[in-house]
Amino acid sequence: MSTDPVLASPPADCCLDCFPHEGTPKGTWENIAGVQTYVSVPPGGTSTKVIMYFPDVWGIDIFVNGQLLVDYFAQKGFTVLALDYFRGDSVQRHRKDRHDRTTNPNFDYDAWKKKHMAFADEHVPKWIGEVVKRYGDAKYAAVGYCFGAPYVMNALEKGSIFCAGAFAHPAFLSESHFFKCAKPLLLSCAETDHTFPAASRHRAEEILQEVKATYQVQLFSRVEHGFALRGDMSNPYQRWVKEESADAIIRWFNFYMSS
């Protein structure tokens, strides 16, 4: 029996559905610590407020939705870096949605997750170290979606250089992630989320209260896992939810990076 109960389960079939967003990405690609990284800076040039972005299973390599979100954060005054820990092997290269069995008929989703999590677990700390070497005395925040959530939580442990963190519709989280949370955390959540259901969300809140963490829970009705990154932008409510999630994260980071 596990001594560290799971609160957010691994990415599931719900993570394979996506509405493509329209726009032209403005960022550039750089190699940081051996990992291709999408970098976007504010209109006025590099900022001393740096966000490290940890992608969901759709990655960042060819995922316009993710690139546009990174660019949006940059437009609001942050230097933003998103690493491609899937190394050009994001899930959309194998599945276009949960019903797709033609793009890659032999795709083993569980093996794919295991392979890329092993790489990310090893390389994310090295990548963070290189980013900090590059930007020095800047202030740092971490944001993650689904697959990226545990790297945000690791970044919020006691003694880290991060000022604050945020995640939306998380995966791969256990109770220990919340017990170790020592920096301000924003949780952007869906009312319906099979990966992070209500009971898990409530337990996370209990733990954060117990350890006297600084946190905010943002909860949206009528949306599901993926709302902050993969929703239908032709639906006015889904568009508002996606934008409100992003704007809340921006406000959260601005507050804690200015102190």
CSV table of C-alpha atoms in Angstrom, one decimal:
chain,number,residue,atom,x,y,z
A,1,MET,CA,0.0,0.0,0.0
A,2,SER,CA,1.3,3.4,-1.0
A,3,THR,CA,2.5,5.7,1.8
A,4,ASP,CA,2.1,8.7,-0.4
A,5,PRO,CA,-1.5,8.7,-1.7
A,6,VAL,CA,-2.0,9.9,-5.3
A,7,LEU,CA,-4.1,13.1,-5.6
A,8,ALA,CA,-3.7,13.8,-9.3
A,9,SER,CA,-3.4,10.7,-11.5
A,10,PRO,CA,-1.4,10.3,-14.7
A,11,PRO,CA,-2.6,11.9,-17.9
A,12,ALA,CA,-5.6,10.0,-19.3
A,13,ASP,CA,-7.6,9.9,-22.5
A,14,CYS,CA,-9.1,13.3,-21.6
A,15,CYS,CA,-5.7,14.8,-22.2
A,16,LEU,CA,-5.8,13.7,-25.8
A,17,ASP,CA,-8.6,16.1,-26.8
A,18,CYS,CA,-7.7,19.5,-28.1
A,19,PHE,CA,-9.2,22.4,-30.0
A,20,PRO,CA,-6.5,24.2,-32.0
A,21,HIS,CA,-6.1,27.9,-31.3
A,22,GLU,CA,-5.3,30.5,-34.0
A,23,GLY,CA,-2.4,32.8,-34.0
A,24,THR,CA,1.2,33.2,-35.0
A,25,PRO,CA,3.8,32.3,-32.4
A,26,LYS,CA,6.4,35.0,-31.8
A,27,GLY,CA,9.0,33.2,-29.7
A,28,THR,CA,12.4,31.7,-30.7
A,29,TRP,CA,14.1,28.4,-30.0
A,30,GLU,CA,17.2,28.0,-28.0
A,31,ASN,CA,19.1,25.0,-26.6
A,32,ILE,CA,19.4,25.2,-22.8
A,33,ALA,CA,21.0,22.4,-20.9
A,34,GLY,CA,20.7,20.2,-24.0
A,35,VAL,CA,16.9,20.7,-24.2
A,36,GLN,CA,15.2,22.7,-27.0
A,37,THR,CA,13.4,25.6,-25.3
A,38,TYR,CA,10.8,28.0,-26.6
A,39,VAL,CA,11.7,31.5,-25.4
A,40,SER,CA,9.4,34.5,-25.5
A,41,VAL,CA,10.2,38.0,-24.2
A,42,PRO,CA,8.2,41.1,-23.6
A,43,PRO,CA,7.9,43.8,-26.4
A,44,GLY,CA,10.5,45.9,-24.6
A,45,GLY,CA,13.0,43.1,-24.3
A,46,THR,CA,14.1,40.6,-21.7
A,47,SER,CA,12.5,41.1,-18.3
A,48,THR,CA,13.9,40.5,-14.9
A,49,LYS,CA,10.7,38.5,-14.1
A,50,VAL,CA,11.2,35.0,-15.5
A,51,ILE,CA,8.5,32.3,-15.8
A,52,MET,CA,9.5,28.7,-16.4
A,53,TYR,CA,6.7,26.9,-18.2
A,54,PHE,CA,6.2,23.1,-17.9
A,55,PRO,CA,4.1,21.8,-20.8
A,56,ASP,CA,1.2,19.3,-20.8
A,57,VAL,CA,1.4,16.1,-22.9
A,58,TRP,CA,0.8,18.2,-26.1
A,59,GLY,CA,4.3,19.7,-25.5
A,60,ILE,CA,5.6,22.9,-27.0
A,61,ASP,CA,7.5,21.8,-30.1
A,62,ILE,CA,4.6,22.1,-32.6
A,63,PHE,CA,1.8,22.9,-30.2
A,64,VAL,CA,0.6,26.4,-31.2
A,65,ASN,CA,-1.8,26.6,-28.3
A,66,GLY,CA,1.1,26.3,-25.8
A,67,GLN,CA,3.3,28.7,-27.8
A,68,LEU,CA,0.6,31.3,-27.9
A,69,LEU,CA,0.1,31.0,-24.1
A,70,VAL,CA,3.8,31.5,-23.5
A,71,ASP,CA,3.7,34.5,-25.8
A,72,TYR,CA,0.7,35.9,-23.9
A,73,PHE,CA,2.6,35.7,-20.6
A,74,ALA,CA,5.5,37.4,-22.3
A,75,GLN,CA,3.3,40.2,-23.6
A,76,LYS,CA,2.4,40.9,-20.0
A,77,GLY,CA,6.0,41.7,-19.0
A,78,PHE,CA,7.7,38.3,-18.3
A,79,THR,CA,10.5,36.5,-20.0
A,80,VAL,CA,9.1,33.0,-20.5
A,81,LEU,CA,10.9,29.7,-21.2
A,82,ALA,CA,9.2,26.4,-22.0
A,83,LEU,CA,11.3,23.3,-22.3
A,84,ASP,CA,10.5,20.5,-24.7
A,85,TYR,CA,11.1,17.6,-22.4
A,86,PHE,CA,9.3,15.4,-25.0
A,87,ARG,CA,12.2,16.0,-27.4
A,88,GLY,CA,10.0,16.5,-30.4
A,89,ASP,CA,7.8,13.5,-29.5
A,90,SER,CA,4.7,15.2,-28.1
A,91,VAL,CA,1.5,13.2,-27.9
A,92,GLN,CA,-0.1,14.9,-30.9
A,93,ARG,CA,2.4,13.1,-33.1
A,94,HIS,CA,0.7,9.9,-32.1
A,95,ARG,CA,-2.9,10.9,-31.3
A,96,LYS,CA,-5.0,13.8,-32.7
A,97,ASP,CA,-7.8,13.1,-30.2
A,98,ARG,CA,-8.8,10.3,-27.8
A,99,HIS,CA,-10.5,8.4,-30.7
A,100,ASP,CA,-7.6,8.5,-33.1
A,101,ARG,CA,-6.2,5.1,-33.9
A,102,THR,CA,-4.8,5.8,-37.4
A,103,THR,CA,-2.0,8.4,-36.8
A,104,ASN,CA,0.0,5.7,-34.9
A,105,PRO,CA,-1.9,2.4,-34.5
A,106,ASN,CA,0.8,1.0,-32.3
A,107,PHE,CA,1.1,3.9,-29.9
A,108,ASP,CA,1.6,2.8,-26.3
A,109,TYR,CA,0.4,5.8,-24.2
A,110,ASP,CA,1.6,4.4,-20.9
A,111,ALA,CA,5.0,3.5,-22.2
A,112,TRP,CA,5.2,7.0,-23.7
A,113,LYS,CA,4.4,8.7,-20.4
A,114,LYS,CA,6.9,6.5,-18.5
A,115,LYS,CA,9.7,7.3,-21.0
A,116,HIS,CA,9.3,11.0,-21.0
A,117,MET,CA,8.7,11.3,-17.3
A,118,ALA,CA,12.0,9.6,-16.7
A,119,PHE,CA,13.8,12.1,-19.0
A,120,ALA,CA,12.0,15.1,-17.5
A,121,ASP,CA,12.7,14.0,-13.9
A,122,GLU,CA,16.4,13.8,-14.7
A,123,HIS,CA,16.7,16.9,-16.9
A,124,VAL,CA,14.4,19.5,-15.4
A,125,PRO,CA,16.6,20.2,-12.5
A,126,LYS,CA,19.6,20.7,-14.8
A,127,TRP,CA,17.5,22.9,-17.1
A,128,ILE,CA,16.4,25.1,-14.2
A,129,GLY,CA,20.0,25.4,-13.1
A,130,GLU,CA,21.0,26.7,-16.5
A,131,VAL,CA,18.1,29.1,-16.7
A,132,VAL,CA,19.1,30.6,-13.4
A,133,LYS,CA,22.7,30.8,-14.5
A,134,ARG,CA,21.5,32.7,-17.6
A,135,TYR,CA,19.2,35.2,-15.8
A,136,GLY,CA,21.0,35.5,-12.5
A,137,ASP,CA,19.3,37.7,-10.0
A,138,ALA,CA,16.0,37.8,-11.8
A,139,LYS,CA,12.9,36.7,-10.0
A,140,TYR,CA,11.5,33.3,-10.9
A,141,ALA,CA,8.0,31.7,-11.1
A,142,ALA,CA,6.9,28.3,-12.3
A,143,VAL,CA,3.7,27.4,-14.2
A,144,GLY,CA,2.7,23.9,-15.4
A,145,TYR,CA,-0.2,22.2,-17.1
A,146,CYS,CA,-1.1,18.5,-16.6
A,147,PHE,CA,2.2,16.6,-17.0
A,148,GLY,CA,4.0,19.7,-15.9
A,149,ALA,CA,2.4,20.1,-12.5
A,150,PRO,CA,4.9,18.0,-10.4
A,151,TYR,CA,7.8,20.2,-11.7
A,152,VAL,CA,6.0,23.3,-10.4
A,153,MET,CA,5.4,21.6,-7.0
A,154,ASN,CA,9.1,20.6,-6.8
A,155,ALA,CA,10.0,24.2,-7.5
A,156,LEU,CA,8.0,25.4,-4.5
A,157,GLU,CA,9.8,23.3,-1.9
A,158,LYS,CA,11.6,25.1,1.0
A,159,GLY,CA,14.8,26.8,-0.1
A,160,SER,CA,14.0,27.1,-3.8
A,161,ILE,CA,14.7,30.2,-5.8
A,162,PHE,CA,11.1,30.5,-7.0
A,163,CYS,CA,8.9,33.3,-5.7
A,164,ALA,CA,5.6,31.5,-6.6
A,165,GLY,CA,4.0,28.8,-8.7
A,166,ALA,CA,0.8,27.9,-10.5
A,167,PHE,CA,-0.7,24.9,-12.2
A,168,ALA,CA,-3.9,24.1,-14.1
A,169,HIS,CA,-5.6,20.7,-14.4
A,170,PRO,CA,-2.7,18.8,-12.9
A,171,ALA,CA,-1.4,15.3,-13.2
A,172,PHE,CA,1.1,13.1,-11.4
A,173,LEU,CA,0.7,14.7,-7.9
A,174,SER,CA,0.8,13.0,-4.6
A,175,GLU,CA,0.1,14.2,-1.1
A,176,SER,CA,3.8,14.8,-0.4
A,177,HIS,CA,3.9,17.5,-3.1
A,178,PHE,CA,1.4,19.5,-1.1
A,179,PHE,CA,3.0,18.8,2.3
A,180,LYS,CA,6.3,20.1,0.9
A,181,CYS,CA,4.8,23.3,-0.6
A,182,ALA,CA,6.6,26.2,0.9
A,183,LYS,CA,5.9,29.0,-1.6
A,184,PRO,CA,2.7,30.6,-2.8
A,185,LEU,CA,0.7,28.3,-5.1
A,186,LEU,CA,-2.3,29.1,-7.4
A,187,LEU,CA,-4.4,26.1,-8.3
A,188,SER,CA,-6.5,26.7,-11.5
A,189,CYS,CA,-9.1,23.9,-11.5
A,190,ALA,CA,-12.0,22.5,-13.4
A,191,GLU,CA,-15.3,21.4,-11.8
A,192,THR,CA,-15.0,18.2,-13.8
A,193,ASP,CA,-11.6,16.7,-13.9
A,194,HIS,CA,-11.1,12.9,-13.8
A,195,THR,CA,-7.3,13.4,-13.3
A,196,PHE,CA,-7.8,15.8,-10.3
A,197,PRO,CA,-11.3,15.1,-9.0
A,198,ALA,CA,-13.1,17.2,-6.3
A,199,ALA,CA,-12.1,14.8,-3.5
A,200,SER,CA,-8.5,15.1,-4.4
A,201,ARG,CA,-8.7,18.9,-4.7
A,202,HIS,CA,-10.3,19.1,-1.2
A,203,ARG,CA,-7.6,16.9,0.2
A,204,ALA,CA,-4.9,19.1,-1.3
A,205,GLU,CA,-6.6,22.1,0.3
A,206,GLU,CA,-6.6,20.4,3.7
A,207,ILE,CA,-2.9,19.7,3.4
A,208,LEU,CA,-2.1,23.2,2.3
A,209,GLN,CA,-4.1,24.5,5.3
A,210,GLU,CA,-2.3,22.1,7.6
A,211,VAL,CA,1.2,23.2,6.5
A,212,LYS,CA,0.0,26.9,6.5
A,213,ALA,CA,0.9,27.3,2.9
A,214,THR,CA,-0.1,30.4,0.9
A,215,TYR,CA,-2.5,29.4,-1.8
A,216,GLN,CA,-5.5,30.2,-3.9
A,217,VAL,CA,-7.9,27.8,-5.5
A,218,GLN,CA,-9.6,29.0,-8.7
A,219,LEU,CA,-12.5,26.8,-9.7
A,220,PHE,CA,-14.5,26.9,-13.0
A,221,SER,CA,-17.8,25.2,-13.6
A,222,ARG,CA,-18.9,23.8,-16.9
A,223,VAL,CA,-15.4,23.0,-18.1
A,224,GLU,CA,-13.2,19.9,-17.9
A,225,HIS,CA,-9.5,18.9,-17.8
A,226,GLY,CA,-7.6,20.9,-20.4
A,227,PHE,CA,-9.7,24.1,-20.1
A,228,ALA,CA,-6.7,26.4,-19.6
A,229,LEU,CA,-4.9,25.3,-22.8
A,230,ARG,CA,-7.0,23.2,-25.1
A,231,GLY,CA,-10.6,24.6,-24.9
A,232,ASP,CA,-12.8,25.7,-27.8
A,233,MET,CA,-12.1,29.4,-28.4
A,234,SER,CA,-15.3,29.6,-30.6
A,235,ASN,CA,-17.2,29.1,-27.4
A,236,PRO,CA,-17.4,32.5,-25.5
A,237,TYR,CA,-17.5,30.9,-22.1
A,238,GLN,CA,-14.6,28.5,-22.7
A,239,ARG,CA,-12.6,31.4,-24.1
A,240,TRP,CA,-13.3,33.5,-21.0
A,241,VAL,CA,-12.3,30.7,-18.7
A,242,LYS,CA,-9.0,30.1,-20.5
A,243,GLU,CA,-8.2,33.8,-20.4
A,244,GLU,CA,-9.3,34.2,-16.8
A,245,SER,CA,-7.0,31.4,-15.8
A,246,ALA,CA,-4.1,32.9,-17.6
A,247,ASP,CA,-4.8,36.4,-16.2
A,248,ALA,CA,-5.1,35.1,-12.6
A,249,ILE,CA,-1.7,33.4,-13.0
A,250,ILE,CA,-0.2,36.7,-14.2
A,251,ARG,CA,-1.7,38.6,-11.3
A,252,TRP,CA,-0.5,36.0,-8.8
A,253,PHE,CA,3.1,36.1,-10.2
A,254,ASN,CA,3.1,39.9,-10.4
A,255,PHE,CA,2.1,40.2,-6.7
A,256,TYR,CA,4.7,37.7,-5.4
A,257,MET,CA,7.5,38.7,-7.7
A,258,SER,CA,7.2,42.4,-6.7
A,259,SER,CA,7.7,41.8,-3.0
